[in-house]
Amino acid sequence: MKHWACLTFLLIIATASCTPSSATSSPTTPSPAVSTEPGLAIETMPLRQLADKQGILIGSQVNVGILRYDDKYTKTVKQEFNVLVPEVEMKFAFLHQAKEMYYFRDSDYLVDFAQKGNMKVRGHTLLWHQFDPEWIQTGNFTKGELIEILRDHINAVVGRYKGRIFAWDVVNEGINDDGTLRDTVWLRSIGPEYIDLAFQFAHNADPDATLFYNDYEAEGLGAKADAVFALVKSLRERNVPINGVGLQLHVTLNEHPSAEELSANIERLSKLGLIVHITEMDVRLHQPATADELDAQAQIFKDVFETCLSEKACQAFIMWGFTDKYSWIKDVYPGFGDAHILDNTYKPKPAYYVLKEVLLGKISSP
Ligand code: 9MR
């Protein structure tokens, strides 16, 4: 499926001329570091420009430290995406390092940067077991005290960015792989209603923000997806102010949901009145990756992006990083890498071109 070379001609030449070629030459589309001048031919436009034209939200996680010092990273972010998500800078232990101490410098930087560049921000995340701060875990707080801590934190954070952060991951990864609720300091002390309270506090702090439950390996159909579905159904039935489910999509060539499963899951969630965001997509590959593996990876990105765009309820497509230069994968999955759409020199990989192909396809046949 090496038809990247045809991409450039997609809107100019009849599709009949775009039959897959067996050539293994690298794609001819310019690197994403192209200018975004008005009048630029549509086929050379970056992802963001193509997405903006159609009101499609496409984004990536970004790291504020890197944003501050790597100009190429910053330029690529502005050029390719219209939604940004902080990689760590809004997590509980990062923002709220002691009971009376908040640190907003980096999160403010990101929100200002996005606003100046006319990009949206997804807030990530109000509650995640991996970032429950030490002072809470060892504080021996009573249930009532912990509820007040939760309320104060959410008020402070969501309230600070009211009207500037359009969506929040309120609870992240609150369910175990077997479908039970994850054992956290919040569950132990407050009980399962900590989830209801977190959504309610977030809604009170910014009634216009779209509020999500976000998780991994719950994208297709299966025990964990069913548990997420059951949780959000129960939240909806009890009028807890949840608006959406984030499907992370950290996948591999061998383990990823099929387009059909993904559609079915999005459709059942939408029947509950919920929207969906693809929130953290990456496709990690065994190192070193072959050209065929990069193509197979591109096909997975394509299937997910197309599926999302074909489902009305799926309203954003966001990746967990965009360049292999700065990737969380190698630290967590030794032997894996190459998970993103640009390589470690920011050169587009087949996955970049397929996303572009999907966007161009939407323009030519909406
Ligand atoms: O990619 C993130 C990594 O760089 C951070 O060290 C880590 C802790 O902040 O969080 C990682 O992001 C996770 C995300 O917040 C939630 N879903 C899983 C992501 C990968 O672990």
Coordinates of C-alpha atoms and ligand atoms in Angstrom, one line a residue:
M1 CA 0.0 0.0 0.0
K2 CA 2.7 2.4 -1.0
H3 CA 0.5 5.0 -2.6
W4 CA 1.9 8.0 -0.7
A5 CA 3.5 9.3 -3.8
C6 CA 0.0 9.7 -5.3
L7 CA -1.1 12.0 -2.5
T8 CA 0.3 15.1 -4.0
F9 CA -1.9 14.6 -7.1
L10 CA -5.0 13.5 -5.2
L11 CA -7.0 16.6 -6.0
I12 CA -5.5 17.3 -9.4
I13 CA -5.5 14.0 -11.2
A14 CA -8.3 11.5 -11.5
T15 CA -8.1 8.9 -8.7
A16 CA -7.7 6.2 -11.4
S17 CA -4.1 7.2 -11.7
C18 CA -3.4 6.6 -8.0
T19 CA -3.0 2.8 -8.1
P20 CA -0.6 1.5 -5.5
S21 CA 2.9 1.4 -6.7
S22 CA 5.4 -1.3 -5.8
A23 CA 8.2 1.3 -5.7
T24 CA 9.8 1.7 -2.4
S25 CA 10.9 5.3 -2.9
S26 CA 10.3 7.7 -0.1
P27 CA 7.2 10.0 -0.2
T28 CA 7.5 13.1 -2.3
T29 CA 5.2 15.3 -0.3
P30 CA 7.3 18.1 1.4
S31 CA 8.2 17.8 5.0
P32 CA 5.7 19.4 7.4
A33 CA 8.1 22.3 7.9
V34 CA 6.5 24.0 4.9
S35 CA 5.2 27.5 5.1
T36 CA 1.5 28.1 5.7
E37 CA 1.2 31.1 3.5
P38 CA -2.3 31.7 2.1
G39 CA -2.5 30.4 -1.4
L40 CA -0.4 27.3 -0.7
A41 CA -1.5 24.5 -2.8
I42 CA -3.9 22.3 -0.9
E43 CA -1.9 19.1 -1.3
T44 CA 1.2 20.7 0.4
M45 CA -0.7 22.0 3.4
P46 CA 0.1 20.7 6.9
L47 CA -2.4 18.6 8.8
R48 CA -3.7 21.5 10.8
Q49 CA -4.6 23.7 7.8
L50 CA -6.5 20.8 6.2
A51 CA -8.2 20.1 9.5
D52 CA -9.1 23.7 10.2
K53 CA -10.8 24.0 6.8
Q54 CA -13.2 21.3 7.8
G55 CA -13.6 22.0 11.5
I56 CA -11.8 18.8 12.4
L57 CA -9.9 18.7 15.7
I58 CA -6.4 17.1 15.4
G59 CA -3.9 17.3 18.2
S60 CA -1.0 16.0 20.2
Q61 CA 0.3 15.8 23.6
V62 CA 3.1 18.4 24.1
N63 CA 5.8 18.9 26.7
V64 CA 6.2 22.4 27.9
G65 CA 10.0 22.0 28.7
I66 CA 10.6 21.0 25.1
L67 CA 8.2 23.7 23.8
R68 CA 10.3 26.3 25.5
Y69 CA 13.7 25.3 24.0
D70 CA 13.3 23.3 20.8
D71 CA 12.2 25.8 18.0
K72 CA 11.6 23.0 15.5
Y73 CA 9.3 21.2 17.9
T74 CA 7.4 24.5 18.6
K75 CA 7.1 25.4 15.0
T76 CA 5.8 21.9 14.1
V77 CA 3.3 22.0 16.9
K78 CA 1.9 25.3 15.7
Q79 CA 1.9 24.1 12.1
E80 CA 0.3 20.7 12.5
F81 CA -2.2 20.8 15.3
N82 CA -5.2 22.7 16.5
V83 CA -5.5 20.9 19.9
L84 CA -2.8 20.5 22.5
V85 CA -2.7 18.4 25.7
P86 CA 0.0 18.8 28.4
E87 CA 2.0 15.7 28.8
V88 CA 2.6 16.1 32.6
E89 CA 2.1 19.8 33.4
M90 CA -1.5 19.6 34.7
K91 CA -1.3 16.3 36.6
F92 CA -2.2 16.6 40.3
A93 CA 1.3 16.0 41.8
F94 CA 2.8 18.4 39.3
L95 CA 0.4 21.3 40.0
H96 CA -0.3 20.8 43.6
Q97 CA 2.9 19.7 45.3
A98 CA 1.9 20.4 48.9
K99 CA -1.5 21.2 50.5
E100 CA -1.1 24.9 50.3
M101 CA 1.2 25.1 47.3
Y102 CA 0.2 25.2 43.6
Y103 CA 2.6 25.5 40.7
F104 CA 1.0 26.9 37.6
R105 CA 3.9 28.3 35.6
D106 CA 4.2 25.6 33.0
S107 CA 0.4 25.0 32.6
D108 CA -0.1 28.8 32.2
Y109 CA 2.7 28.8 29.6
L110 CA 0.9 26.1 27.6
V111 CA -2.5 27.7 27.8
D112 CA -1.1 31.1 26.8
F113 CA 0.9 29.5 23.9
A114 CA -2.2 27.7 22.7
Q115 CA -4.3 30.8 22.9
K116 CA -1.9 32.9 21.0
G117 CA -1.7 30.2 18.3
N118 CA -5.5 29.8 18.2
M119 CA -5.3 26.2 19.4
K120 CA -7.6 24.5 21.9
V121 CA -6.3 22.8 25.1
R122 CA -7.5 19.5 26.5
G123 CA -6.9 19.5 30.2
H124 CA -5.2 16.3 31.3
T125 CA -5.9 15.2 34.0
L126 CA -7.6 16.0 37.3
L127 CA -7.3 12.5 38.8
W128 CA -4.8 9.8 37.9
H129 CA -3.5 7.2 40.4
Q130 CA 0.1 7.6 39.2
F131 CA 0.0 11.3 40.1
D132 CA -1.7 11.2 43.5
P133 CA 0.8 13.3 45.5
E134 CA 2.7 11.9 48.4
W135 CA 1.2 14.4 50.8
I136 CA -2.2 13.0 50.1
Q137 CA -1.2 9.3 50.1
T138 CA 0.5 9.6 53.4
G139 CA -1.7 12.3 55.0
N140 CA -4.2 10.0 56.8
F141 CA -7.0 12.3 55.9
T142 CA -10.5 11.5 56.8
K143 CA -13.2 11.0 54.1
G144 CA -14.5 14.5 54.7
E145 CA -11.0 16.0 54.5
L146 CA -10.2 14.2 51.3
I147 CA -13.5 15.4 49.7
E148 CA -12.5 19.0 50.6
I149 CA -9.0 18.5 49.1
L150 CA -10.6 17.1 46.0
R151 CA -13.0 20.0 45.8
D152 CA -10.2 22.6 46.4
H153 CA -7.9 21.1 43.8
I154 CA -10.5 20.9 41.1
N155 CA -11.9 24.4 41.8
A156 CA -8.4 25.8 41.7
V157 CA -7.3 24.1 38.5
V158 CA -10.5 24.1 36.4
G159 CA -11.5 27.5 37.8
R160 CA -8.1 29.0 36.8
Y161 CA -8.6 28.0 33.2
K162 CA -12.4 28.5 33.0
G163 CA -13.3 29.2 29.4
R164 CA -9.8 28.5 28.2
I165 CA -9.7 24.7 28.4
F166 CA -12.5 23.2 26.4
A167 CA -12.3 19.7 27.7
W168 CA -11.0 17.9 30.8
D169 CA -10.0 14.4 31.5
V170 CA -11.6 14.3 34.9
V171 CA -10.8 10.7 35.9
N172 CA -8.0 8.9 34.1
E173 CA -7.6 5.1 34.2
G174 CA -9.9 4.5 37.1
I175 CA -10.6 1.0 36.1
N176 CA -8.3 -2.1 36.3
D177 CA -7.7 -4.4 33.3
D178 CA -10.2 -6.9 34.8
G179 CA -12.9 -4.2 34.9
T180 CA -12.9 -3.5 38.7
L181 CA -12.4 -0.1 40.1
R182 CA -8.7 0.7 40.6
D183 CA -7.6 0.8 44.2
T184 CA -6.6 4.5 44.8
V185 CA -6.4 6.7 47.9
W186 CA -9.7 8.2 46.6
L187 CA -11.5 4.9 46.3
R188 CA -10.3 3.7 49.7
S189 CA -11.2 6.8 51.6
I190 CA -14.2 8.2 49.8
G191 CA -15.6 5.1 48.0
P192 CA -16.7 4.9 44.4
E193 CA -18.6 8.2 44.6
Y194 CA -15.2 10.0 44.4
I195 CA -15.8 9.7 40.6
D196 CA -19.2 11.4 40.9
L197 CA -17.8 14.1 43.1
A198 CA -14.9 14.8 40.7
F199 CA -17.2 15.3 37.8
Q200 CA -19.6 17.5 39.8
F201 CA -16.7 19.7 41.2
A202 CA -15.3 20.1 37.6
H203 CA -18.7 21.0 36.3
N204 CA -19.3 23.5 39.0
A205 CA -15.9 25.1 38.3
D206 CA -16.5 25.5 34.6
P207 CA -20.0 24.5 33.5
D208 CA -19.1 24.9 29.8
A209 CA -16.1 22.5 29.8
T210 CA -16.6 19.1 28.3
L211 CA -15.9 16.4 30.9
F212 CA -14.3 13.0 30.1
Y213 CA -13.6 9.7 31.6
N214 CA -10.3 8.6 29.9
D215 CA -8.7 5.1 29.7
Y216 CA -6.5 2.7 27.8
E217 CA -7.4 -0.7 26.2
A218 CA -11.1 0.1 26.4
E219 CA -11.3 1.2 22.7
G220 CA -12.7 -1.9 21.1
L221 CA -15.1 -4.4 22.6
G222 CA -14.0 -6.5 25.6
A223 CA -14.1 -6.8 29.4
K224 CA -12.4 -3.4 30.0
A225 CA -14.4 -1.6 27.4
D226 CA -17.6 -3.1 28.9
A227 CA -16.6 -1.9 32.4
V228 CA -15.9 1.6 31.1
F229 CA -19.3 1.5 29.4
A230 CA -21.0 0.3 32.5
L231 CA -19.4 3.0 34.6
V232 CA -20.2 5.9 32.3
K233 CA -23.8 4.5 31.8
S234 CA -24.3 4.5 35.5
L235 CA -22.9 8.1 35.8
R236 CA -25.3 9.3 33.0
E237 CA -28.2 7.5 34.7
R238 CA -27.5 9.3 38.0
N239 CA -27.1 12.7 36.2
V240 CA -23.4 13.0 37.0
P241 CA -22.2 15.7 34.6
I242 CA -20.0 13.6 32.3
N243 CA -19.9 14.5 28.6
G244 CA -17.5 12.1 27.0
V245 CA -15.2 9.1 27.0
G246 CA -11.5 9.4 26.0
L247 CA -10.2 6.4 24.1
Q248 CA -6.4 6.5 24.5
L249 CA -5.3 4.1 21.7
H250 CA -1.8 3.2 22.8
V251 CA -1.5 0.2 20.5
T252 CA 0.9 -2.2 18.7
L253 CA 0.8 -3.9 15.3
N254 CA -0.6 -7.0 16.9
E255 CA -2.8 -5.5 19.5
H256 CA -5.2 -2.9 18.3
P257 CA -9.0 -2.6 18.0
S258 CA -10.4 -3.2 14.5
A259 CA -12.3 -0.4 12.8
E260 CA -15.5 -2.3 13.3
E261 CA -15.0 -2.7 17.0
L262 CA -14.0 0.9 17.5
S263 CA -17.1 2.0 15.6
A264 CA -19.4 -0.2 17.6
N265 CA -17.9 1.1 20.9
I266 CA -18.2 4.7 19.8
E267 CA -21.8 4.1 18.7
R268 CA -22.9 2.5 22.0
L269 CA -21.3 5.4 23.9
S270 CA -23.0 7.9 21.7
K271 CA -26.4 6.2 22.5
L272 CA -25.8 7.2 26.1
G273 CA -25.5 10.8 24.9
L274 CA -21.7 10.9 25.2
I275 CA -19.1 12.1 22.8
V276 CA -15.7 10.4 22.2
H277 CA -12.2 11.8 21.8
I278 CA -9.3 9.6 20.6
T279 CA -7.0 11.0 23.2
E280 CA -3.5 9.4 23.2
M281 CA -2.9 7.5 20.0
D282 CA 0.5 6.0 19.2
V283 CA 1.5 2.7 17.6
R284 CA 4.8 1.4 19.0
L285 CA 7.0 -0.9 16.9
H286 CA 9.7 -3.4 17.7
Q287 CA 13.1 -1.9 17.0
P288 CA 14.5 -1.6 14.4
A289 CA 11.3 -1.2 12.4
T290 CA 11.1 -2.3 8.8
A291 CA 9.5 -0.3 6.0
D292 CA 6.7 -2.8 5.9
E293 CA 6.1 -2.3 9.6
L294 CA 6.0 1.5 9.1
D295 CA 3.4 0.9 6.4
A296 CA 1.4 -1.4 8.7
Q297 CA 1.6 1.3 11.4
A298 CA 0.3 3.9 8.9
Q299 CA -2.7 1.7 8.1
I300 CA -3.7 1.5 11.8
F301 CA -3.5 5.3 12.1
K302 CA -5.6 5.6 9.0
D303 CA -8.2 3.2 10.2
V304 CA -8.6 4.9 13.5
F305 CA -8.6 8.4 12.0
E306 CA -11.1 7.5 9.3
T307 CA -13.3 5.7 11.8
C308 CA -13.3 8.7 14.1
L309 CA -14.2 11.0 11.3
S310 CA -17.0 8.8 10.1
E311 CA -18.7 8.7 13.6
K312 CA -20.5 11.9 14.5
A313 CA -19.8 11.3 18.2
C314 CA -16.1 11.2 17.7
Q315 CA -15.0 14.8 17.9
A316 CA -11.3 14.9 18.2
F317 CA -8.3 12.9 17.1
I318 CA -5.3 13.4 19.4
M319 CA -1.9 11.6 19.5
W320 CA 0.4 11.0 22.4
G321 CA 3.3 12.8 20.9
F322 CA 4.2 13.4 17.2
T323 CA 8.0 13.0 16.9
D324 CA 10.1 9.9 17.8
K325 CA 12.7 12.4 19.0
Y326 CA 10.7 12.9 22.2
S327 CA 8.8 9.8 23.1
W328 CA 7.6 8.2 26.3
I329 CA 7.7 4.8 24.6
K330 CA 11.4 3.9 25.0
D331 CA 11.3 4.5 28.8
V332 CA 8.3 2.3 29.4
Y333 CA 8.6 -0.3 26.6
P334 CA 12.3 -1.2 26.1
G335 CA 12.9 -2.5 22.6
F336 CA 10.0 -0.5 21.2
G337 CA 10.0 2.8 19.5
D338 CA 9.0 4.6 16.3
A339 CA 5.5 5.1 17.7
H340 CA 4.8 8.5 16.2
I341 CA 4.1 10.1 12.8
L342 CA 7.4 12.0 12.4
D343 CA 10.8 10.4 12.9
N344 CA 13.5 11.8 15.2
T345 CA 14.5 14.4 12.7
Y346 CA 10.9 15.5 12.2
K347 CA 10.7 13.8 8.8
P348 CA 7.2 12.6 8.0
K349 CA 6.7 8.8 8.1
P350 CA 4.0 6.9 6.2
A351 CA 1.6 7.5 9.1
Y352 CA 1.9 11.3 8.6
Y353 CA 1.0 10.9 5.0
V354 CA -2.1 8.7 5.6
L355 CA -3.5 11.3 8.1
K356 CA -3.0 13.9 5.4
E357 CA -4.6 11.6 2.8
V358 CA -7.6 11.1 5.0
L359 CA -8.0 14.9 5.4
L360 CA -7.6 15.5 1.7
G361 CA -10.1 12.7 1.0
K362 CA -12.6 14.5 3.2
I363 CA -12.1 17.7 1.3
S364 CA -12.6 16.1 -2.1
S365 CA -15.7 14.0 -0.9
P366 CA -17.0 15.4 2.3
Ligands
9MR1 O1 3.8 10.1 28.4 C1 3.7 10.5 29.8 C2 5.1 10.3 30.4 O2 6.1 11.1 29.7 C3 5.0 10.8 31.8 O3 6.3 10.5 32.4 C4 3.9 10.0 32.5 C5 3.8 10.6 33.9 O4 3.4 11.9 33.8 O5 2.7 10.1 31.8 C6 2.7 9.7 30.5 O6 1.4 9.9 29.9 C7 0.4 9.0 30.3 C8 -0.9 9.7 30.3 O7 -0.8 10.8 31.1 C9 -2.0 8.8 30.7 N1 -2.1 7.6 29.8 C10 -0.8 6.9 29.7 C11 0.3 7.8 29.2 C12 1.6 7.1 29.0 O8 2.0 6.5 30.3

